[in-house]
Amino acid sequence: MKAVAYGRYGSPDVLSVEDVPIPAPGPKQILVAVAATSVNRSDWEALTGSPAYARLGGLYSPSRRVIGSDIAGRVAAIGSGVTRFRLGDEVYGDNLNLMGGFAEYAVAAEASFVHKPPELTFVQASALPQAAAIARQGTAKVASGARVLVNGGGGGAGSFAIQLAKLAGAHVTGVDNAAKLSFMLAVGADAVVDYRTQDFTRLGRFDLILDLVAHRSMFAYFRALAPRGRYLCVGGTARALLRVATVGAGLGLVTGRRLGLLIAGQGPAHFKPVADRCISGEVQIHVDRTYPLDETPRALAYLGEGRARGKVVITP
Ligand SMILES: NC(=O)c1ccc[n+]([C@@H]2O[C@H](COP(=O)([O-])OP(=O)(O)OC[C@H]3O[C@@H](n4cnc5c(N)ncnc54)[C@H](OP(=O)(O)O)[C@@H]3O)[C@@H](O)[C@H]2O)c1
């Protein structure tokens, strides 16, 4: 089969299309003939080995040769003990532990996948697992009337988070680069901020800041929080994440504002409720571009260079 593989951290140039054996599913695993795999920033981080936590699996070289975790496709083989799927079933899920989605076939844990609803195309289904799970957990406690800011609102998780916060009745501010401001307004943001020209931490007080790309000091975030406000950090520089986990927790204790990390739970329980809202028409899935498998490096570059609005999907 064809797979897009790499053996060292770097730019998309380190990826190459290779002929490799089709993997065999182990116990409680399925083999998926991949129809679509969406690109997440976590793929970009695994490719570049940056931030530092992206090297947890392998300090000097990547632990997995084929990345790509949000997969939709058909079950092509079944490992022992699999009870929920049969050959040919249409499935989708988050394969973050095993990856392998930028290929014609990928092995996945049965527990990480569910049947694809017929109302969603493979491309749409692949856009959901990681981004929808983050967005749902990040906006779970949003109350009607709350002032919510989504930093990184023009990307995959951000575009779902803006929609979910709006549906909860919040006033939503989206922050991203200038080229994504109209996109964030289109998905429902009430106000938008270009992070390259404006500092959102000086724009007023928010009840919730959902930060997908943290890199600021704790004091800047603290300044932007309303009394009893909450700052949730989902991703960002290793330094920023460390500061949230240490200084942020302490600041929270003495100020009544809460600053913490969101370690997003993975799996169907977290993304399926958003899929249901997509099927009912409440939430839209925004796929900016699709690329054939051979062009996976271009797809990753498109995301890494900051041009992707919503999701980018590979269709082997
Ligand atoms: N906590 C967890 O459990 C968990 C699990 C998986 C993933 N993650 C993290 O979740 C995050 C979301 O990923 P995603 O797939 O939604 O990413 P994405 O699609 O790349 O979206 C991120 C957006 O943030 C923008 N951005 C970059 N720097 C910014 C800045 N300084 N200020 C404001 N916006 C900025 C990007 O725009 P540009 O185009 O300008 O770069 C992009 O539009 C990632 O950080 C990932 O590591 C967390």
CSV table of C-alpha atoms and ligand atoms in Angstrom, one decimal:
chain,number,residue,atom,x,y,z
A,1,MET,CA,0.0,0.0,0.0
A,2,LYS,CA,1.0,3.6,-0.3
A,3,ALA,CA,1.8,5.5,2.8
A,4,VAL,CA,3.2,9.0,3.5
A,5,ALA,CA,6.1,8.3,5.9
A,6,TYR,CA,9.0,10.1,7.6
A,7,GLY,CA,12.0,9.2,9.8
A,8,ARG,CA,13.1,12.5,11.2
A,9,TYR,CA,11.5,15.6,12.5
A,10,GLY,CA,11.3,18.5,10.1
A,11,SER,CA,9.3,20.4,7.5
A,12,PRO,CA,6.9,18.7,5.2
A,13,ASP,CA,9.9,18.0,2.9
A,14,VAL,CA,10.9,15.1,5.2
A,15,LEU,CA,7.7,13.2,4.2
A,16,SER,CA,7.9,10.8,1.3
A,17,VAL,CA,5.3,8.5,-0.4
A,18,GLU,CA,6.4,4.9,0.2
A,19,ASP,CA,5.3,1.4,-0.6
A,20,VAL,CA,4.9,-0.4,2.7
A,21,PRO,CA,3.2,-3.7,3.7
A,22,ILE,CA,-0.5,-3.4,4.8
A,23,PRO,CA,-0.5,-3.6,8.6
A,24,ALA,CA,-2.4,-6.5,10.2
A,25,PRO,CA,-4.9,-5.8,13.0
A,26,GLY,CA,-4.1,-7.3,16.4
A,27,PRO,CA,-6.7,-8.3,19.1
A,28,LYS,CA,-9.5,-5.8,19.5
A,29,GLN,CA,-8.2,-3.9,16.4
A,30,ILE,CA,-9.6,-3.3,13.0
A,31,LEU,CA,-7.9,-2.6,9.6
A,32,VAL,CA,-9.5,0.5,8.0
A,33,ALA,CA,-9.3,1.1,4.2
A,34,VAL,CA,-8.9,4.9,4.6
A,35,ALA,CA,-11.3,7.1,2.7
A,36,ALA,CA,-10.4,10.3,4.4
A,37,THR,CA,-8.0,11.5,7.1
A,38,SER,CA,-8.2,15.1,8.4
A,39,VAL,CA,-5.1,17.0,9.3
A,40,ASN,CA,-4.8,18.4,12.9
A,41,ARG,CA,-2.2,20.7,14.4
A,42,SER,CA,-1.2,17.7,16.4
A,43,ASP,CA,0.0,16.2,13.1
A,44,TRP,CA,2.0,19.3,12.4
A,45,GLU,CA,3.5,19.1,15.8
A,46,ALA,CA,4.4,15.4,15.4
A,47,LEU,CA,6.0,16.2,12.0
A,48,THR,CA,8.1,19.1,13.2
A,49,GLY,CA,8.8,17.7,16.7
A,50,SER,CA,7.7,21.0,18.1
A,51,PRO,CA,6.6,22.0,20.8
A,52,ALA,CA,8.9,19.8,22.9
A,53,TYR,CA,6.0,17.7,24.2
A,54,ALA,CA,5.5,16.4,20.6
A,55,ARG,CA,8.8,14.4,21.1
A,56,LEU,CA,7.5,12.5,24.1
A,57,GLY,CA,7.3,9.3,22.0
A,58,GLY,CA,10.8,9.8,20.5
A,59,LEU,CA,13.3,12.5,21.5
A,60,TYR,CA,15.5,12.4,18.4
A,61,SER,CA,13.3,10.7,15.8
A,62,PRO,CA,9.6,10.1,15.6
A,63,SER,CA,8.2,6.9,17.2
A,64,ARG,CA,5.6,6.4,14.3
A,65,ARG,CA,6.6,6.6,10.7
A,66,VAL,CA,3.1,7.3,9.5
A,67,ILE,CA,1.0,10.0,11.2
A,68,GLY,CA,-2.6,11.1,10.7
A,69,SER,CA,-5.1,10.3,13.4
A,70,ASP,CA,-8.6,11.4,12.4
A,71,ILE,CA,-9.6,8.6,10.1
A,72,ALA,CA,-12.8,7.6,8.2
A,73,GLY,CA,-13.1,4.6,6.0
A,74,ARG,CA,-14.3,1.0,5.6
A,75,VAL,CA,-13.4,-2.0,7.7
A,76,ALA,CA,-11.1,-4.2,5.6
A,77,ALA,CA,-10.0,-6.8,8.2
A,78,ILE,CA,-10.9,-7.6,11.8
A,79,GLY,CA,-8.7,-8.7,14.6
A,80,SER,CA,-9.6,-11.3,17.2
A,81,GLY,CA,-12.2,-10.3,19.8
A,82,VAL,CA,-13.7,-7.5,17.7
A,83,THR,CA,-17.5,-7.5,18.3
A,84,ARG,CA,-18.9,-4.1,17.1
A,85,PHE,CA,-17.8,-4.1,13.4
A,86,ARG,CA,-18.0,-6.3,10.4
A,87,LEU,CA,-16.1,-6.2,7.1
A,88,GLY,CA,-17.2,-3.3,4.9
A,89,ASP,CA,-18.7,-1.3,7.8
A,90,GLU,CA,-18.2,2.5,7.3
A,91,VAL,CA,-16.4,3.8,10.4
A,92,TYR,CA,-14.6,6.9,11.7
A,93,GLY,CA,-12.6,7.8,14.8
A,94,ASP,CA,-9.6,9.3,16.5
A,95,ASN,CA,-6.5,7.1,16.2
A,96,LEU,CA,-4.2,9.3,18.1
A,97,ASN,CA,-2.5,6.4,19.9
A,98,LEU,CA,-1.7,4.4,16.7
A,99,MET,CA,-1.9,7.1,14.0
A,100,GLY,CA,-1.2,5.8,10.4
A,101,GLY,CA,-4.0,7.7,8.7
A,102,PHE,CA,-1.9,9.2,5.9
A,103,ALA,CA,-1.9,5.9,4.1
A,104,GLU,CA,-4.3,3.6,2.2
A,105,TYR,CA,-4.9,1.4,5.2
A,106,ALA,CA,-4.5,2.0,8.9
A,107,VAL,CA,-4.9,-0.3,12.0
A,108,ALA,CA,-7.1,1.2,14.7
A,109,ALA,CA,-8.4,0.2,18.2
A,110,GLU,CA,-12.0,-1.0,17.9
A,111,ALA,CA,-12.8,1.2,21.0
A,112,SER,CA,-11.7,4.4,19.3
A,113,PHE,CA,-14.1,4.0,16.3
A,114,VAL,CA,-17.8,4.1,15.7
A,115,HIS,CA,-20.0,3.6,12.7
A,116,LYS,CA,-20.1,6.6,10.3
A,117,PRO,CA,-23.6,8.0,10.1
A,118,PRO,CA,-24.9,7.9,6.5
A,119,GLU,CA,-25.7,11.6,6.7
A,120,LEU,CA,-22.0,12.5,6.9
A,121,THR,CA,-19.5,11.9,4.0
A,122,PHE,CA,-16.2,10.3,4.8
A,123,VAL,CA,-14.5,13.7,4.4
A,124,GLN,CA,-16.9,15.3,6.9
A,125,ALA,CA,-16.7,12.5,9.4
A,126,SER,CA,-12.9,12.6,9.3
A,127,ALA,CA,-13.0,16.3,10.2
A,128,LEU,CA,-14.7,15.7,13.5
A,129,PRO,CA,-13.0,13.4,16.0
A,130,GLN,CA,-10.1,15.4,17.6
A,131,ALA,CA,-11.4,18.9,16.8
A,132,ALA,CA,-14.9,18.3,17.9
A,133,ALA,CA,-13.8,16.5,21.1
A,134,ILE,CA,-11.6,19.5,22.0
A,135,ALA,CA,-14.3,22.0,21.2
A,136,ARG,CA,-17.0,20.2,23.1
A,137,GLN,CA,-15.0,19.8,26.2
A,138,GLY,CA,-13.6,23.3,26.0
A,139,THR,CA,-17.1,24.9,25.8
A,140,ALA,CA,-18.9,22.4,28.0
A,141,LYS,CA,-19.6,24.9,30.8
A,142,VAL,CA,-20.5,27.9,28.8
A,143,ALA,CA,-23.6,29.7,30.1
A,144,SER,CA,-26.0,31.8,28.2
A,145,GLY,CA,-24.8,35.4,28.1
A,146,ALA,CA,-21.2,34.5,28.9
A,147,ARG,CA,-18.4,36.4,27.2
A,148,VAL,CA,-16.2,33.7,25.5
A,149,LEU,CA,-12.9,34.2,23.6
A,150,VAL,CA,-11.5,31.4,21.4
A,151,ASN,CA,-7.8,32.0,20.7
A,152,GLY,CA,-7.0,30.2,17.4
A,153,GLY,CA,-10.7,30.3,16.4
A,154,GLY,CA,-10.1,30.0,12.7
A,155,GLY,CA,-8.6,26.5,12.8
A,156,GLY,CA,-10.1,23.0,13.2
A,157,ALA,CA,-11.1,22.9,16.9
A,158,GLY,CA,-11.6,26.7,17.0
A,159,SER,CA,-14.3,26.7,14.3
A,160,PHE,CA,-16.3,24.1,16.2
A,161,ALA,CA,-15.7,25.9,19.5
A,162,ILE,CA,-17.1,29.2,18.2
A,163,GLN,CA,-20.2,27.4,17.0
A,164,LEU,CA,-20.8,25.4,20.2
A,165,ALA,CA,-20.3,28.5,22.4
A,166,LYS,CA,-22.7,30.5,20.2
A,167,LEU,CA,-25.3,27.7,20.5
A,168,ALA,CA,-24.9,27.9,24.3
A,169,GLY,CA,-25.9,31.5,24.1
A,170,ALA,CA,-22.5,33.2,24.6
A,171,HIS,CA,-21.1,36.3,23.1
A,172,VAL,CA,-18.1,34.9,21.2
A,173,THR,CA,-14.8,36.6,20.2
A,174,GLY,CA,-12.6,34.8,17.8
A,175,VAL,CA,-8.8,35.5,17.6
A,176,ASP,CA,-6.7,34.4,14.6
A,177,ASN,CA,-4.7,35.9,11.7
A,178,ALA,CA,-6.3,38.5,9.5
A,179,ALA,CA,-7.0,36.1,6.6
A,180,LYS,CA,-9.3,34.1,8.9
A,181,LEU,CA,-11.4,36.9,10.4
A,182,SER,CA,-14.2,36.7,7.9
A,183,PHE,CA,-14.3,33.0,8.2
A,184,MET,CA,-14.7,33.2,12.0
A,185,LEU,CA,-17.6,35.8,11.5
A,186,ALA,CA,-19.1,33.4,9.0
A,187,VAL,CA,-19.1,30.5,11.5
A,188,GLY,CA,-20.8,32.7,14.1
A,189,ALA,CA,-18.3,34.8,16.0
A,190,ASP,CA,-19.7,38.2,17.2
A,191,ALA,CA,-16.3,39.9,17.2
A,192,VAL,CA,-13.0,39.0,15.7
A,193,VAL,CA,-9.4,40.0,16.5
A,194,ASP,CA,-6.3,39.7,14.4
A,195,TYR,CA,-3.6,38.4,16.7
A,196,ARG,CA,-0.8,39.9,14.6
A,197,THR,CA,-2.1,43.5,15.2
A,198,GLN,CA,-4.1,43.4,18.4
A,199,ASP,CA,-3.5,42.0,21.8
A,200,PHE,CA,-6.7,40.3,23.0
A,201,THR,CA,-5.6,40.3,26.6
A,202,ARG,CA,-6.2,44.1,26.6
A,203,LEU,CA,-9.6,44.1,25.0
A,204,GLY,CA,-11.8,43.6,28.1
A,205,ARG,CA,-12.8,40.8,30.4
A,206,PHE,CA,-14.0,37.3,29.4
A,207,ASP,CA,-15.8,34.7,31.4
A,208,LEU,CA,-14.0,31.9,29.4
A,209,ILE,CA,-10.8,32.0,27.3
A,210,LEU,CA,-10.3,28.8,25.3
A,211,ASP,CA,-6.7,29.0,24.2
A,212,LEU,CA,-5.7,26.6,21.4
A,213,VAL,CA,-2.3,28.2,20.8
A,214,ALA,CA,-1.1,29.6,24.1
A,215,HIS,CA,2.2,31.5,24.2
A,216,ARG,CA,1.5,34.5,26.5
A,217,SER,CA,2.3,35.1,30.2
A,218,MET,CA,-0.1,34.0,32.9
A,219,PHE,CA,-0.5,37.6,34.0
A,220,ALA,CA,-1.7,38.6,30.5
A,221,TYR,CA,-4.4,35.9,30.6
A,222,PHE,CA,-5.3,36.8,34.1
A,223,ARG,CA,-5.8,40.5,33.1
A,224,ALA,CA,-8.3,39.3,30.4
A,225,LEU,CA,-10.4,37.3,32.8
A,226,ALA,CA,-13.6,38.5,34.4
A,227,PRO,CA,-13.9,37.9,38.2
A,228,ARG,CA,-14.6,34.1,38.5
A,229,GLY,CA,-13.6,33.8,34.9
A,230,ARG,CA,-11.9,30.7,33.5
A,231,TYR,CA,-8.8,30.3,31.2
A,232,LEU,CA,-8.5,26.9,29.6
A,233,CYS,CA,-5.3,26.1,27.7
A,234,VAL,CA,-5.6,23.3,25.1
A,235,GLY,CA,-2.3,23.7,23.2
A,236,GLY,CA,0.6,26.1,22.7
A,237,THR,CA,4.3,26.4,23.4
A,238,ALA,CA,5.7,24.0,25.9
A,239,ARG,CA,6.7,27.0,28.1
A,240,ALA,CA,3.2,28.4,28.1
A,241,LEU,CA,1.7,25.0,29.0
A,242,LEU,CA,4.2,24.6,31.9
A,243,ARG,CA,3.3,28.1,33.1
A,244,VAL,CA,-0.4,27.3,33.1
A,245,ALA,CA,0.2,24.1,35.0
A,246,THR,CA,2.3,25.8,37.7
A,247,VAL,CA,1.8,29.6,38.0
A,248,GLY,CA,-1.7,29.4,36.6
A,249,ALA,CA,-2.9,27.0,39.2
A,250,GLY,CA,-1.4,29.1,42.0
A,251,LEU,CA,-2.8,32.3,40.6
A,252,GLY,CA,-6.2,30.7,40.4
A,253,LEU,CA,-6.1,29.7,44.1
A,254,VAL,CA,-5.5,33.3,45.3
A,255,THR,CA,-7.7,35.2,42.8
A,256,GLY,CA,-10.8,33.1,42.3
A,257,ARG,CA,-10.2,33.1,38.6
A,258,ARG,CA,-9.3,29.6,37.3
A,259,LEU,CA,-6.4,29.0,34.9
A,260,GLY,CA,-5.7,25.4,33.9
A,261,LEU,CA,-4.9,22.9,31.2
A,262,LEU,CA,-7.6,21.0,29.3
A,263,ILE,CA,-6.4,17.5,28.7
A,264,ALA,CA,-9.1,16.6,26.2
A,265,GLY,CA,-10.6,13.1,26.5
A,266,GLN,CA,-10.5,11.2,23.2
A,267,GLY,CA,-12.9,8.8,21.7
A,268,PRO,CA,-16.5,8.5,20.5
A,269,ALA,CA,-18.1,9.7,23.8
A,270,HIS,CA,-16.5,13.0,23.1
A,271,PHE,CA,-16.9,13.6,19.4
A,272,LYS,CA,-20.2,11.7,18.7
A,273,PRO,CA,-22.5,14.3,20.4
A,274,VAL,CA,-21.0,17.0,18.1
A,275,ALA,CA,-21.5,14.7,15.1
A,276,ASP,CA,-25.2,14.4,16.1
A,277,ARG,CA,-25.5,18.2,16.1
A,278,CYS,CA,-23.9,18.3,12.7
A,279,ILE,CA,-26.5,15.8,11.4
A,280,SER,CA,-29.3,17.9,12.9
A,281,GLY,CA,-27.9,20.9,11.1
A,282,GLU,CA,-27.0,22.9,14.3
A,283,VAL,CA,-23.3,22.7,13.7
A,284,GLN,CA,-21.5,23.0,10.3
A,285,ILE,CA,-18.3,21.1,9.3
A,286,HIS,CA,-16.0,23.5,7.5
A,287,VAL,CA,-13.6,21.7,5.2
A,288,ASP,CA,-11.3,24.2,3.5
A,289,ARG,CA,-9.5,21.9,1.2
A,290,THR,CA,-9.0,18.2,0.3
A,291,TYR,CA,-5.8,16.7,-1.0
A,292,PRO,CA,-4.9,13.3,-2.5
A,293,LEU,CA,-2.6,11.1,-0.5
A,294,ASP,CA,0.5,12.0,-2.6
A,295,GLU,CA,0.0,15.7,-1.7
A,296,THR,CA,-0.1,15.1,2.1
A,297,PRO,CA,3.1,17.2,2.4
A,298,ARG,CA,1.4,20.1,0.7
A,299,ALA,CA,-1.7,19.7,2.9
A,300,LEU,CA,0.5,19.8,6.0
A,301,ALA,CA,2.4,22.9,4.7
A,302,TYR,CA,-1.0,24.6,4.0
A,303,LEU,CA,-1.9,24.1,7.7
A,304,GLY,CA,1.5,24.9,9.1
A,305,GLU,CA,1.9,28.0,7.1
A,306,GLY,CA,-1.3,29.4,8.6
A,307,ARG,CA,-3.6,29.3,5.7
A,308,ALA,CA,-6.2,26.6,6.6
A,309,ARG,CA,-9.6,27.9,7.5
A,310,GLY,CA,-11.4,25.1,9.4
A,311,LYS,CA,-10.2,21.6,8.4
A,312,VAL,CA,-7.9,20.2,5.7
A,313,VAL,CA,-8.5,16.6,4.7
A,314,ILE,CA,-6.5,13.9,2.8
A,315,THR,CA,-8.5,11.5,0.6
A,316,PRO,CA,-6.3,8.5,-0.3
B,1,LIG,N1,-5.1,19.3,25.3
B,1,LIG,C1,-5.3,18.2,24.5
B,1,LIG,O1,-5.8,17.2,25.0
B,1,LIG,C2,-5.1,18.3,23.0
B,1,LIG,C3,-5.3,17.2,22.2
B,1,LIG,C4,-5.0,17.3,20.9
B,1,LIG,C5,-4.6,18.5,20.3
B,1,LIG,N2,-4.4,19.6,21.2
B,1,LIG,C6,-4.0,20.9,20.7
B,1,LIG,O2,-5.2,21.5,20.3
B,1,LIG,C7,-4.8,22.7,19.5
B,1,LIG,C8,-5.8,22.9,18.4
B,1,LIG,O3,-5.5,22.3,17.2
B,1,LIG,P1,-6.2,22.5,15.8
B,1,LIG,O4,-6.1,21.2,15.1
B,1,LIG,O5,-7.6,23.2,16.0
B,1,LIG,O6,-5.2,23.6,15.2
B,1,LIG,P2,-5.4,24.5,13.9
B,1,LIG,O7,-6.4,23.9,13.0
B,1,LIG,O8,-4.0,24.7,13.3
B,1,LIG,O9,-5.9,25.8,14.5
B,1,LIG,C9,-5.1,26.7,15.3
B,1,LIG,C10,-5.3,28.1,14.8
B,1,LIG,O10,-4.6,29.0,15.7
B,1,LIG,C11,-4.1,30.0,14.9
B,1,LIG,N3,-2.9,30.7,15.6
B,1,LIG,C12,-1.6,30.4,15.5
B,1,LIG,N4,-0.9,31.2,16.4
B,1,LIG,C13,-1.8,32.0,16.9
B,1,LIG,C14,-1.7,33.0,17.9
B,1,LIG,N5,-0.5,33.4,18.4
B,1,LIG,N6,-2.8,33.6,18.3
B,1,LIG,C15,-4.0,33.3,17.8
B,1,LIG,N7,-4.2,32.3,16.9
B,1,LIG,C16,-3.1,31.7,16.5
B,1,LIG,C17,-3.7,29.3,13.7
B,1,LIG,O11,-3.5,30.3,12.7
B,1,LIG,P3,-2.1,30.5,11.9
B,1,LIG,O12,-2.6,30.0,10.6
B,1,LIG,O13,-1.9,31.9,11.9
B,1,LIG,O14,-1.0,29.7,12.5
B,1,LIG,C18,-4.9,28.4,13.4
B,1,LIG,O15,-5.9,29.0,12.7
B,1,LIG,C19,-3.4,22.4,19.1
B,1,LIG,O16,-2.6,23.3,19.8
B,1,LIG,C20,-3.1,21.0,19.5
B,1,LIG,O17,-1.8,20.8,19.9
B,1,LIG,C21,-4.6,19.5,22.5
